[in-house]
Amino acid sequence: MFDSKIVLPGDLNENNEVFERAGLFSSSNGENRLQTRERTVNPELGHIALARVHKIELEKAICEVIAVAPSITESFAPHTSHGYIPKSFSRSHDTGRASLYQMFKPGDIVRCSIIQLETRGIRLSTNSAELGVVVAKSFEGRYMTPVDFQTMVDSENGFTEKRKVADVREYPFIAKTIN
């Protein structure tokens, strides 16, 4: 048996820790529970994706796309495929001085936009303010909290790490879980 509760659109999805910390919310009325048959969304240009960073290279971050949504305000559907974030699409300004090693770390969950579908994977972009790292763990394995657009802090020991943090202020229903 599983624990369930009645939810309304905009209520926090608390069934999955990663999705909860990424700010995923209910898009309809009903019980808050995991369904055995999950809806699917095929990735298309302009869709929003959640991706887990696996490896950082000099010119790109290699990712696994774990969920896709038609827009930032809609709920995500599980999806698995390879993806990557090129350095030139990692942020909207000053890309020449950008260092992927300071923006992402392996294991981070990143909210990004799909900019190209290719045979070798999905090309992703985080060059918008609302796109970037939404879930990160510290070097010691604890979840980190955003401080500003480029810093996250381990609340237990106070250590900070650089990240390209997603701006959630424009979407208050997302901001309440990350802060």
Short mmCIF file of C-alpha atoms in Angstrom, two decimals:
data_model
loop_
_atom_site.label_atom_id
_atom_site.label_comp_id
_atom_site.label_asym_id
_atom_site.label_seq_id
_atom_site.Cartn_x
_atom_site.Cartn_y
_atom_site.Cartn_z
CA MET A 1 0.00 0.00 0.00
CA PHE A 2 1.17 3.55 -0.54
CA ASP A 3 0.48 6.84 1.15
CA SER A 4 -1.74 9.16 -0.87
CA LYS A 5 -3.41 12.52 -0.38
CA ILE A 6 -5.72 14.72 -2.41
CA VAL A 7 -3.87 17.41 -4.38
CA LEU A 8 -4.89 20.42 -6.44
CA PRO A 9 -3.07 21.93 -9.43
CA GLY A 10 0.10 23.60 -8.18
CA ASP A 11 0.53 21.35 -5.12
CA LEU A 12 3.99 19.87 -4.56
CA ASN A 13 4.67 16.35 -5.85
CA GLU A 14 6.21 14.72 -2.79
CA ASN A 15 6.45 11.14 -4.08
CA ASN A 16 9.93 11.45 -5.56
CA GLU A 17 12.70 13.31 -3.71
CA VAL A 18 14.49 14.45 -6.88
CA PHE A 19 11.27 15.69 -8.48
CA GLU A 20 10.24 17.39 -5.22
CA ARG A 21 13.56 19.27 -4.94
CA ALA A 22 13.36 20.18 -8.65
CA GLY A 23 10.03 21.87 -8.02
CA LEU A 24 7.61 19.58 -9.82
CA PHE A 25 3.98 20.20 -9.00
CA SER A 26 0.63 18.60 -9.68
CA SER A 27 -1.04 19.69 -12.90
CA SER A 28 -4.47 18.24 -12.06
CA ASN A 29 -6.78 17.34 -9.19
CA GLY A 30 -6.61 13.89 -7.63
CA GLU A 31 -4.50 11.66 -5.43
CA ASN A 32 -0.77 12.33 -5.11
CA ARG A 33 0.66 8.93 -5.95
CA LEU A 34 2.96 7.35 -8.49
CA GLN A 35 1.10 5.79 -11.39
CA THR A 36 2.09 2.49 -12.94
CA ARG A 37 1.37 3.79 -16.43
CA GLU A 38 3.19 7.05 -16.93
CA ARG A 39 2.35 9.50 -19.66
CA THR A 40 5.01 10.08 -22.26
CA VAL A 41 6.13 13.24 -23.97
CA ASN A 42 8.37 13.00 -26.99
CA PRO A 43 11.07 15.66 -26.84
CA GLU A 44 10.64 18.50 -29.32
CA LEU A 45 12.43 21.77 -29.96
CA GLY A 46 11.59 24.28 -27.24
CA HIS A 47 10.50 21.69 -24.68
CA ILE A 48 11.93 21.89 -21.16
CA ALA A 49 13.96 18.92 -19.89
CA LEU A 50 15.37 17.75 -16.58
CA ALA A 51 18.80 16.23 -17.13
CA ARG A 52 21.30 14.55 -14.79
CA VAL A 53 24.89 15.59 -15.48
CA HIS A 54 27.23 12.60 -15.87
CA LYS A 55 30.50 14.04 -17.11
CA ILE A 56 32.05 17.47 -17.68
CA GLU A 57 34.31 17.91 -20.69
CA LEU A 58 36.13 21.03 -21.84
CA GLU A 59 33.45 22.06 -24.38
CA LYS A 60 30.30 20.27 -23.16
CA ALA A 61 28.53 18.66 -20.24
CA ILE A 62 27.33 15.11 -20.95
CA CYS A 63 23.85 14.45 -19.52
CA GLU A 64 21.06 11.93 -19.31
CA VAL A 65 17.63 13.43 -19.97
CA ILE A 66 15.33 12.05 -17.26
CA ALA A 67 12.09 14.00 -17.87
CA VAL A 68 10.52 16.30 -20.48
CA ALA A 69 7.70 18.88 -20.38
CA PRO A 70 6.22 21.06 -23.13
CA SER A 71 6.84 24.21 -21.06
CA ILE A 72 8.27 25.31 -17.72
CA THR A 73 4.79 25.61 -16.20
CA GLU A 74 3.63 22.10 -17.16
CA SER A 75 4.32 18.83 -15.39
CA PHE A 76 7.23 16.64 -16.47
CA ALA A 77 6.86 13.17 -17.97
CA PRO A 78 9.61 10.58 -17.56
CA HIS A 79 11.89 10.22 -20.57
CA THR A 80 15.33 8.68 -20.95
CA SER A 81 17.86 9.65 -23.60
CA HIS A 82 21.36 11.01 -23.99
CA GLY A 83 21.94 14.73 -24.10
CA TYR A 84 24.64 17.34 -23.80
CA ILE A 85 25.00 21.03 -22.98
CA PRO A 86 27.58 22.75 -25.22
CA LYS A 87 29.68 25.42 -23.52
CA SER A 88 28.32 28.04 -25.93
CA PHE A 89 24.73 27.34 -24.75
CA SER A 90 25.47 27.16 -21.03
CA ARG A 91 24.71 30.80 -20.25
CA SER A 92 23.40 33.82 -22.11
CA HIS A 93 26.27 36.25 -21.48
CA ASP A 94 30.05 36.09 -21.35
CA THR A 95 30.24 32.57 -22.79
CA GLY A 96 33.91 33.01 -23.69
CA ARG A 97 34.87 33.17 -20.01
CA ALA A 98 32.41 30.47 -18.96
CA SER A 99 33.84 27.35 -17.36
CA LEU A 100 31.59 24.30 -17.36
CA TYR A 101 33.48 23.01 -14.33
CA GLN A 102 32.13 25.97 -12.32
CA MET A 103 28.57 25.69 -13.63
CA PHE A 104 27.80 21.98 -13.29
CA LYS A 105 29.07 18.96 -11.38
CA PRO A 106 28.36 15.27 -12.05
CA GLY A 107 25.09 14.29 -10.35
CA ASP A 108 23.44 17.73 -10.66
CA ILE A 109 19.87 17.87 -11.92
CA VAL A 110 19.59 20.66 -14.49
CA ARG A 111 16.47 22.29 -15.95
CA CYS A 112 17.26 23.04 -19.61
CA SER A 113 15.70 23.78 -22.96
CA ILE A 114 15.83 21.40 -25.92
CA ILE A 115 17.45 23.27 -28.81
CA GLN A 116 18.26 20.47 -31.26
CA LEU A 117 17.45 16.79 -31.73
CA GLU A 118 20.42 14.87 -33.12
CA THR A 119 21.25 11.21 -33.68
CA ARG A 120 24.03 11.36 -31.07
CA GLY A 121 21.76 12.94 -28.45
CA ILE A 122 19.67 15.93 -27.53
CA ARG A 123 21.41 19.31 -27.57
CA LEU A 124 20.38 21.25 -24.47
CA SER A 125 20.70 24.87 -23.39
CA THR A 126 20.73 26.65 -20.03
CA ASN A 127 21.23 30.15 -21.40
CA SER A 128 18.08 31.59 -19.84
CA ALA A 129 17.64 32.81 -16.27
CA GLU A 130 15.03 30.19 -15.30
CA LEU A 131 17.25 27.38 -16.60
CA GLY A 132 20.16 25.84 -14.72
CA VAL A 133 20.89 23.62 -11.73
CA VAL A 134 17.78 22.87 -9.64
CA VAL A 135 19.15 20.02 -7.49
CA ALA A 136 22.76 19.65 -6.39
CA LYS A 137 24.63 17.64 -3.81
CA SER A 138 27.77 18.81 -2.06
CA PHE A 139 31.09 17.00 -2.24
CA GLU A 140 30.04 15.22 0.96
CA GLY A 141 26.74 14.04 -0.55
CA ARG A 142 24.27 16.43 1.13
CA TYR A 143 21.67 18.45 -0.77
CA MET A 144 22.64 22.06 -1.34
CA THR A 145 20.52 25.23 -1.22
CA PRO A 146 20.81 28.08 -3.75
CA VAL A 147 22.23 31.33 -2.38
CA ASP A 148 22.25 33.34 -5.61
CA PHE A 149 22.43 32.69 -9.36
CA GLN A 150 25.94 31.24 -9.18
CA THR A 151 26.35 29.85 -5.67
CA MET A 152 24.92 26.94 -3.67
CA VAL A 153 25.62 26.22 -0.02
CA ASP A 154 25.74 23.02 2.03
CA SER A 155 23.51 24.07 4.92
CA GLU A 156 25.12 21.63 7.36
CA ASN A 157 28.72 22.83 7.14
CA GLY A 158 28.37 26.16 5.26
CA PHE A 159 30.66 25.26 2.35
CA THR A 160 29.74 26.94 -0.93
CA GLU A 161 30.16 25.70 -4.48
CA LYS A 162 29.78 27.50 -7.82
CA ARG A 163 26.87 26.46 -10.04
CA LYS A 164 24.73 27.99 -12.80
CA VAL A 165 21.64 28.11 -10.58
CA ALA A 166 18.16 28.31 -12.12
CA ASP A 167 16.25 31.49 -11.26
CA VAL A 168 12.92 30.45 -9.82
CA ARG A 169 11.67 33.88 -8.71
CA GLU A 170 9.54 34.25 -11.86
CA TYR A 171 7.77 31.00 -10.95
CA PRO A 172 6.81 31.26 -7.26
CA PHE A 173 5.24 27.78 -7.22
CA ILE A 174 8.74 26.41 -7.96
CA ALA A 175 10.60 28.75 -5.61
CA LYS A 176 8.83 27.51 -2.48
CA THR A 177 10.47 24.06 -2.65
CA ILE A 178 13.98 25.17 -3.52
CA ASN A 179 14.36 27.89 -0.88
#
